[in-house]
PDB file of C-alpha atoms in Angstrom:
ATOM      1  CA  GLN B 232     -32.145 -57.530 185.138  1.00  0.00           C
ATOM      2  CA  LYS B 233     -35.717 -56.755 186.133  1.00  0.00           C
ATOM      3  CA  TRP B 234     -34.907 -53.160 186.877  1.00  0.00           C
ATOM      4  CA  SER B 235     -32.824 -52.693 183.685  1.00  0.00           C
ATOM      5  CA  ALA B 236     -35.747 -54.150 181.630  1.00  0.00           C
ATOM      6  CA  LEU B 237     -38.227 -51.909 183.407  1.00  0.00           C
ATOM      7  CA  TRP B 238     -36.179 -48.800 182.953  1.00  0.00           C
ATOM      8  CA  ASN B 239     -35.671 -49.449 179.196  1.00  0.00           C
ATOM      9  CA  LYS B 240     -39.381 -49.996 178.804  1.00  0.00           C
ATOM     10  CA  LEU B 241     -40.068 -46.561 180.552  1.00  0.00           C
ATOM     11  CA  GLN B 242     -37.501 -44.870 178.348  1.00  0.00           C
ATOM     12  CA  GLN B 243     -39.112 -46.197 175.155  1.00  0.00           C
ATOM     13  CA  SER B 244     -42.580 -44.961 176.073  1.00  0.00           C
ATOM     14  CA  SER B 245     -43.961 -41.646 174.688  1.00  0.00           C
ATOM     15  CA  ASP B 246     -46.897 -41.505 177.037  1.00  0.00           C
ATOM     16  CA  PHE B 247     -47.017 -38.441 179.361  1.00  0.00           C
ATOM     17  CA  GLN B 248     -47.774 -40.418 182.529  1.00  0.00           C
ATOM     18  CA  THR B 249     -44.928 -42.847 181.852  1.00  0.00           C
ATOM     19  CA  VAL B 250     -42.502 -40.041 181.154  1.00  0.00           C
ATOM     20  CA  GLU B 251     -43.808 -38.207 184.349  1.00  0.00           C
ATOM     21  CA  TYR B 252     -43.252 -41.310 186.457  1.00  0.00           C
ATOM     22  CA  ARG B 253     -39.771 -41.944 184.876  1.00  0.00           C
ATOM     23  CA  THR B 254     -38.741 -38.447 185.666  1.00  0.00           C
ATOM     24  CA  LEU B 255     -40.134 -38.638 189.182  1.00  0.00           C
ATOM     25  CA  VAL B 256     -38.162 -41.849 189.818  1.00  0.00           C
ATOM     26  CA  GLN B 257     -35.062 -40.212 188.375  1.00  0.00           C
ATOM     27  CA  VAL B 258     -35.331 -37.172 190.796  1.00  0.00           C
ATOM     28  CA  HIS B 259     -36.161 -39.395 193.687  1.00  0.00           C
ATOM     29  CA  LEU B 260     -32.993 -41.590 193.153  1.00  0.00           C
ATOM     30  CA  GLU B 261     -30.849 -38.567 192.743  1.00  0.00           C
ATOM     31  CA  THR B 262     -32.077 -36.748 195.742  1.00  0.00           C
ATOM     32  CA  THR B 263     -32.216 -39.662 198.203  1.00  0.00           C
ATOM     33  CA  ALA B 264     -29.385 -41.979 196.969  1.00  0.00           C
ATOM     34  CA  GLY B 265     -27.157 -39.873 194.792  1.00  0.00           C
ATOM     35  CA  LEU B 266     -27.806 -42.110 191.822  1.00  0.00           C
ATOM     36  CA  THR B 267     -29.068 -41.877 188.354  1.00  0.00           C
ATOM     37  CA  PRO B 268     -31.000 -44.734 186.847  1.00  0.00           C
ATOM     38  CA  THR B 269     -28.038 -45.659 184.688  1.00  0.00           C
ATOM     39  CA  SER B 270     -25.585 -45.577 187.580  1.00  0.00           C
ATOM     40  CA  LEU B 271     -28.012 -47.597 189.682  1.00  0.00           C
ATOM     41  CA  THR B 272     -27.955 -50.321 187.020  1.00  0.00           C
ATOM     42  CA  SER B 273     -24.209 -50.226 187.054  1.00  0.00           C
ATOM     43  CA  MET B 274     -24.055 -50.392 190.857  1.00  0.00           C
ATOM     44  CA  MET B 275     -26.402 -53.451 190.926  1.00  0.00           C
ATOM     45  CA  LYS B 276     -24.229 -55.335 188.412  1.00  0.00           C
ATOM     46  CA  TRP B 277     -21.032 -54.282 190.321  1.00  0.00           C
ATOM     47  CA  GLN B 278     -22.516 -55.546 193.597  1.00  0.00           C
ATOM     48  CA  SER B 279     -23.370 -58.852 191.970  1.00  0.00           C
ATOM     49  CA  GLN B 280     -19.833 -59.105 190.666  1.00  0.00           C
ATOM     50  CA  CYS B 281     -18.471 -58.372 194.090  1.00  0.00           C
ATOM     51  CA  MET B 282     -20.541 -61.107 195.676  1.00  0.00           C
ATOM     52  CA  GLN B 283     -19.236 -63.527 193.065  1.00  0.00           C
ATOM     53  CA  ALA B 284     -15.714 -62.460 193.649  1.00  0.00           C
ATOM     54  CA  MET B 285     -16.099 -63.033 197.387  1.00  0.00           C
ATOM     55  CA  ALA B 286     -17.561 -66.469 196.801  1.00  0.00           C
ATOM     56  CA  LEU B 287     -14.440 -67.364 194.697  1.00  0.00           C
ATOM     57  CA  ASN B 288     -12.139 -65.718 197.316  1.00  0.00           C
ATOM     58  CA  ALA B 289     -10.990 -63.417 194.540  1.00  0.00           C
ATOM     59  CA  PRO B 290     -10.284 -59.598 194.798  1.00  0.00           C
ATOM     60  CA  PRO B 291     -13.416 -57.460 194.059  1.00  0.00           C
ATOM     61  CA  PRO B 292     -13.705 -55.695 190.725  1.00  0.00           C
ATOM     62  CA  LEU B 293     -13.252 -51.967 190.464  1.00  0.00           C
ATOM     63  CA  PRO B 294     -16.351 -49.913 190.659  1.00  0.00           C
ATOM     64  CA  PRO B 295     -17.877 -48.763 187.364  1.00  0.00           C
ATOM     65  CA  THR B 296     -16.677 -45.445 186.057  1.00  0.00           C
ATOM     66  CA  ASP B 297     -20.276 -43.867 186.033  1.00  0.00           C
ATOM     67  CA  LEU B 298     -20.689 -44.690 189.798  1.00  0.00           C
ATOM     68  CA  ASP B 299     -19.599 -41.764 192.072  1.00  0.00           C
ATOM     69  CA  LEU B 300     -18.905 -43.540 195.398  1.00  0.00           C
ATOM     70  CA  ASN B 301     -18.287 -40.153 197.201  1.00  0.00           C
ATOM     71  CA  LYS B 302     -21.634 -38.732 195.998  1.00  0.00           C
ATOM     72  CA  LEU B 303     -23.316 -41.982 196.948  1.00  0.00           C
ATOM     73  CA  ALA B 304     -21.836 -41.867 200.504  1.00  0.00           C
ATOM     74  CA  ALA B 305     -22.712 -38.205 200.825  1.00  0.00           C
ATOM     75  CA  ALA B 306     -26.316 -38.826 199.775  1.00  0.00           C
ATOM     76  CA  SER B 307     -26.571 -41.676 202.287  1.00  0.00           C
ATOM     77  CA  ASN B 308     -25.256 -39.698 205.090  1.00  0.00           C
ATOM     78  CA  LYS B 309     -27.621 -36.920 204.290  1.00  0.00           C
ATOM     79  CA  ALA B 310     -30.674 -39.280 204.175  1.00  0.00           C
ATOM     80  CA  GLN B 311     -29.559 -40.729 207.533  1.00  0.00           C
ATOM     81  CA  ASN B 312     -29.201 -37.340 209.126  1.00  0.00           C
ATOM     82  CA  GLU B 313     -32.639 -36.301 207.843  1.00  0.00           C
ATOM     83  CA  ASN B 314     -34.029 -39.739 208.899  1.00  0.00           C
ATOM     84  CA  LYS B 315     -35.036 -40.553 205.319  1.00  0.00           C
ATOM     85  CA  LYS B 316     -35.167 -44.022 203.696  1.00  0.00           C
ATOM     86  CA  SER B 317     -33.936 -44.678 200.185  1.00  0.00           C
ATOM     87  CA  PRO B 318     -36.601 -45.894 197.800  1.00  0.00           C
ATOM     88  CA  SER B 319     -37.100 -49.703 197.539  1.00  0.00           C
ATOM     89  CA  LEU B 320     -36.709 -50.851 193.953  1.00  0.00           C
ATOM     90  CA  THR B 321     -38.666 -54.043 194.703  1.00  0.00           C
ATOM     91  CA  ALA B 322     -41.555 -52.072 196.302  1.00  0.00           C
ATOM     92  CA  MET B 323     -41.587 -49.543 193.452  1.00  0.00           C
ATOM     93  CA  MET B 324     -41.693 -52.251 190.801  1.00  0.00           C
ATOM     94  CA  ASN B 325     -44.400 -54.131 192.647  1.00  0.00           C
ATOM     95  CA  ALA B 326     -46.587 -51.073 193.545  1.00  0.00           C
ATOM     96  CA  GLU B 327     -50.288 -51.501 192.698  1.00  0.00           C
ATOM     97  CA  PRO B 328     -51.977 -48.776 190.595  1.00  0.00           C
ATOM     98  CA  ILE B 329     -54.525 -46.529 192.342  1.00  0.00           C
ATOM     99  CA  ILE B 330     -57.817 -47.496 190.813  1.00  0.00           C
ATOM    100  CA  ALA B 331     -60.390 -46.773 193.423  1.00  0.00           C
ATOM    101  CA  ALA B 332     -62.656 -43.790 193.162  1.00  0.00           C
ATOM    102  CA  PRO B 333     -61.458 -40.941 195.437  1.00  0.00           C
ATOM    103  CA  PHE B 334     -64.856 -39.941 196.847  1.00  0.00           C
ATOM    104  CA  GLN B 335     -67.734 -41.886 198.496  1.00  0.00           C
ATOM    105  CA  GLU B 336     -70.684 -42.004 196.096  1.00  0.00           C
ATOM    106  CA  ASP B 337     -73.138 -40.352 198.451  1.00  0.00           C
ATOM    107  CA  ALA B 338     -70.958 -37.303 198.760  1.00  0.00           C
ATOM    108  CA  LEU B 339     -70.863 -36.809 194.992  1.00  0.00           C
ATOM    109  CA  VAL B 340     -74.683 -36.681 194.696  1.00  0.00           C
ATOM    110  CA  ALA B 341     -75.077 -34.194 197.480  1.00  0.00           C
ATOM    111  CA  THR B 342     -75.794 -31.401 195.010  1.00  0.00           C
ATOM    112  CA  ASP B 343     -76.041 -31.108 191.233  1.00  0.00           C
ATOM    113  CA  THR B 344     -73.244 -28.564 191.274  1.00  0.00           C
ATOM    114  CA  ILE B 345     -70.717 -30.922 192.987  1.00  0.00           C
ATOM    115  CA  ARG B 346     -71.580 -33.824 190.683  1.00  0.00           C
ATOM    116  CA  ASP B 347     -71.464 -31.755 187.508  1.00  0.00           C
ATOM    117  CA  GLU B 348     -68.107 -30.228 188.521  1.00  0.00           C
ATOM    118  CA  PHE B 349     -66.723 -33.593 189.380  1.00  0.00           C
ATOM    119  CA  GLN B 350     -67.751 -35.081 186.050  1.00  0.00           C
ATOM    120  CA  GLN B 351     -66.351 -32.082 184.149  1.00  0.00           C
ATOM    121  CA  LEU B 352     -63.009 -32.450 185.903  1.00  0.00           C
ATOM    122  CA  ILE B 353     -62.813 -36.155 185.146  1.00  0.00           C
ATOM    123  CA  GLN B 354     -63.643 -35.656 181.616  1.00  0.00           C
ATOM    124  CA  GLN B 355     -61.164 -32.856 181.027  1.00  0.00           C
ATOM    125  CA  HIS B 356     -58.449 -34.678 182.885  1.00  0.00           C
ATOM    126  CA  GLU B 357     -59.074 -37.947 180.908  1.00  0.00           C
ATOM    127  CA  GLU B 358     -59.035 -36.023 177.576  1.00  0.00           C
ATOM    128  CA  LEU B 359     -55.771 -34.321 178.531  1.00  0.00           C
ATOM    129  CA  ILE B 360     -54.139 -37.647 179.494  1.00  0.00           C
ATOM    130  CA  LYS B 361     -55.322 -39.233 176.318  1.00  0.00           C
ATOM    131  CA  PHE B 362     -53.963 -36.361 174.268  1.00  0.00           C
ATOM    132  CA  GLY B 363     -50.675 -36.776 176.064  1.00  0.00           C
ATOM    133  CA  HIS B 364     -50.287 -40.371 174.870  1.00  0.00           C
ATOM    134  CA  LEU B 365     -47.652 -39.165 172.347  1.00  0.00           C
ATOM    135  CA  TYR B 366     -46.244 -36.603 174.676  1.00  0.00           C
ATOM    136  CA  SER B 367     -42.515 -37.415 173.639  1.00  0.00           C
ATOM    137  CA  THR B 368     -43.378 -36.691 169.995  1.00  0.00           C
ATOM    138  CA  PHE B 369     -44.500 -33.075 170.780  1.00  0.00           C
ATOM    139  CA  ASP B 370     -42.159 -30.251 169.903  1.00  0.00           C
ATOM    140  CA  ALA B 371     -40.650 -28.239 172.782  1.00  0.00           C
ATOM    141  CA  GLU B 372     -43.378 -25.669 172.778  1.00  0.00           C
ATOM    142  CA  GLY B 373     -46.121 -28.294 172.722  1.00  0.00           C
ATOM    143  CA  LYS B 374     -44.514 -30.020 175.804  1.00  0.00           C
ATOM    144  CA  LEU B 375     -44.384 -26.746 177.748  1.00  0.00           C
ATOM    145  CA  LEU B 376     -48.063 -26.012 176.829  1.00  0.00           C
ATOM    146  CA  PHE B 377     -49.055 -29.467 177.852  1.00  0.00           C
ATOM    147  CA  LEU B 378     -47.320 -29.155 181.205  1.00  0.00           C
ATOM    148  CA  ASP B 379     -49.128 -25.879 181.768  1.00  0.00           C
ATOM    149  CA  GLN B 380     -52.427 -27.643 181.163  1.00  0.00           C
ATOM    150  CA  ILE B 381     -51.491 -30.374 183.625  1.00  0.00           C
ATOM    151  CA  ASP B 382     -50.595 -27.936 186.302  1.00  0.00           C
ATOM    152  CA  MET B 383     -53.947 -26.167 185.805  1.00  0.00           C
ATOM    153  CA  VAL B 384     -55.916 -29.419 186.023  1.00  0.00           C
ATOM    154  CA  GLU B 385     -53.926 -30.491 189.194  1.00  0.00           C
ATOM    155  CA  GLU B 386     -54.634 -27.110 190.722  1.00  0.00           C
ATOM    156  CA  ARG B 387     -58.357 -27.563 190.063  1.00  0.00           C
ATOM    157  CA  TRP B 388     -58.281 -30.964 191.708  1.00  0.00           C
ATOM    158  CA  ASP B 389     -56.505 -29.515 194.751  1.00  0.00           C
ATOM    159  CA  ILE B 390     -59.236 -26.943 195.148  1.00  0.00           C
ATOM    160  CA  PHE B 391     -61.973 -29.619 194.724  1.00  0.00           C
ATOM    161  CA  TYR B 392     -60.372 -31.768 197.297  1.00  0.00           C
ATOM    162  CA  LYS B 393     -60.099 -28.870 199.777  1.00  0.00           C
ATOM    163  CA  ARG B 394     -63.770 -28.285 199.376  1.00  0.00           C
ATOM    164  CA  PHE B 395     -64.547 -31.861 200.129  1.00  0.00           C
ATOM    165  CA  GLU B 396     -62.374 -31.787 203.227  1.00  0.00           C
ATOM    166  CA  LEU B 397     -64.663 -29.075 204.657  1.00  0.00           C
ATOM    167  CA  MET B 398     -67.598 -31.452 204.200  1.00  0.00           C
ATOM    168  CA  GLY B 399     -66.112 -34.089 206.509  1.00  0.00           C
ATOM    169  CA  ASP B 400     -65.204 -37.664 206.140  1.00  0.00           C
ATOM    170  CA  VAL B 401     -66.102 -38.175 202.339  1.00  0.00           C
ATOM    171  CA  LEU B 402     -62.953 -39.727 200.914  1.00  0.00           C
ATOM    172  CA  ASN B 403     -63.207 -43.381 199.885  1.00  0.00           C
ATOM    173  CA  PRO B 404     -61.326 -45.622 202.313  1.00  0.00           C
ATOM    174  CA  ASP B 405     -60.105 -47.848 199.553  1.00  0.00           C
ATOM    175  CA  PHE B 406     -58.649 -44.855 197.663  1.00  0.00           C
ATOM    176  CA  ILE B 407     -56.875 -43.708 200.896  1.00  0.00           C
ATOM    177  CA  SER B 408     -55.446 -47.198 201.415  1.00  0.00           C
ATOM    178  CA  GLN B 409     -54.208 -47.460 197.884  1.00  0.00           C
ATOM    179  CA  CYS B 410     -52.541 -44.031 198.049  1.00  0.00           C
ATOM    180  CA  GLU B 411     -50.892 -44.862 201.351  1.00  0.00           C
ATOM    181  CA  ASP B 412     -49.556 -48.128 199.745  1.00  0.00           C
ATOM    182  CA  PHE B 413     -48.249 -46.220 196.789  1.00  0.00           C
ATOM    183  CA  LEU B 414     -46.503 -43.659 198.915  1.00  0.00           C
ATOM    184  CA  LYS B 415     -44.947 -46.395 201.060  1.00  0.00           C
ATOM    185  CA  SER B 416     -43.449 -48.091 197.976  1.00  0.00           C
ATOM    186  CA  MET B 417     -41.431 -44.985 197.470  1.00  0.00           C
ATOM    187  CA  ASN B 418     -40.818 -44.196 201.125  1.00  0.00           C
ATOM    188  CA  LEU B 419     -42.533 -40.855 200.859  1.00  0.00           C
ATOM    189  CA  THR B 420     -45.095 -38.847 202.806  1.00  0.00           C
ATOM    190  CA  GLU B 421     -47.793 -37.055 200.872  1.00  0.00           C
ATOM    191  CA  LYS B 422     -46.108 -33.703 201.299  1.00  0.00           C
ATOM    192  CA  GLU B 423     -42.792 -35.238 200.049  1.00  0.00           C
ATOM    193  CA  PHE B 424     -44.476 -36.805 196.980  1.00  0.00           C
ATOM    194  CA  ARG B 425     -46.060 -33.452 196.094  1.00  0.00           C
ATOM    195  CA  GLN B 426     -42.743 -31.734 196.330  1.00  0.00           C
ATOM    196  CA  LEU B 427     -41.069 -34.558 194.338  1.00  0.00           C
ATOM    197  CA  LEU B 428     -43.744 -34.190 191.629  1.00  0.00           C
ATOM    198  CA  LYS B 429     -43.033 -30.471 191.382  1.00  0.00           C
ATOM    199  CA  GLN B 430     -39.346 -31.205 190.935  1.00  0.00           C
ATOM    200  CA  ALA B 431     -40.137 -33.841 188.260  1.00  0.00           C
ATOM    201  CA  HIS B 432     -42.383 -31.310 186.349  1.00  0.00           C
ATOM    202  CA  ALA B 433     -39.594 -28.657 186.690  1.00  0.00           C
ATOM    203  CA  LEU B 434     -37.060 -31.086 185.187  1.00  0.00           C
ATOM    204  CA  MET B 435     -39.468 -31.979 182.326  1.00  0.00           C
ATOM    205  CA  ARG B 436     -39.788 -28.208 181.675  1.00  0.00           C
ATOM    206  CA  LYS B 437     -36.080 -27.731 181.830  1.00  0.00           C
ATOM    207  CA  ASN B 438     -35.611 -30.687 179.212  1.00  0.00           C
ATOM    208  CA  ALA B 439     -38.246 -29.072 176.974  1.00  0.00           C
ATOM    209  CA  GLU B 440     -36.506 -25.658 177.182  1.00  0.00           C
ATOM    210  CA  GLU B 441     -33.137 -27.217 176.389  1.00  0.00           C
ATOM    211  CA  GLU B 442     -34.754 -28.956 173.410  1.00  0.00           C
ATOM    212  CA  ALA B 443     -36.122 -25.637 172.199  1.00  0.00           C
ATOM    213  CA  ASN B 444     -32.649 -24.002 172.515  1.00  0.00           C
ATOM    214  CA  ASN B 445     -31.000 -26.782 170.624  1.00  0.00           C
ATOM    215  CA  PHE B 446     -33.308 -26.203 167.621  1.00  0.00           C
ATOM    216  CA  SER B 447     -33.168 -22.425 167.830  1.00  0.00           C
TER     217      SER B 447
END
């Protein structure tokens, strides 16, 4: 019930970051467990019904029609062969947000150029996220343009982080710890998360393009 309520809440949101997270979870479930969020809900209900039937010494109910057991088994075997763990719903639902500043304060004041560039990046990123509060209400072209802007900002952050890595140990330990905890909640490495995020953005683009075709 908690998962169903959470997913319904995610689906009702127009905010870009919520839509992004929802799509990321969707891709993660499909690639690691062979499930969609809807079929996951059905599977959890079915498992509960099977346990109740077992307690009553009754035959188990048939699996729901939207649950492909063959696909589920294939995904499980693939994950085992690749030594990957399926995402933990409990961990994902209880994951703490990343709120720590990424860099240590003394590193940011090393030069005016670094400090000004950092502040500019933060401002532009915050303005973009604020503008994306109603992402789901954008038309298809608006969604594609917004995704382009997000990709550009993320690329600038990557470059900024790379420059800091050359300066030595300047990342905030609290930030590192929070990032590691978040990745653990999804059973992902940093590399896997980045790839998953790319897949999520690609799916969001595909959805926007299909939306444009439907109205053309």
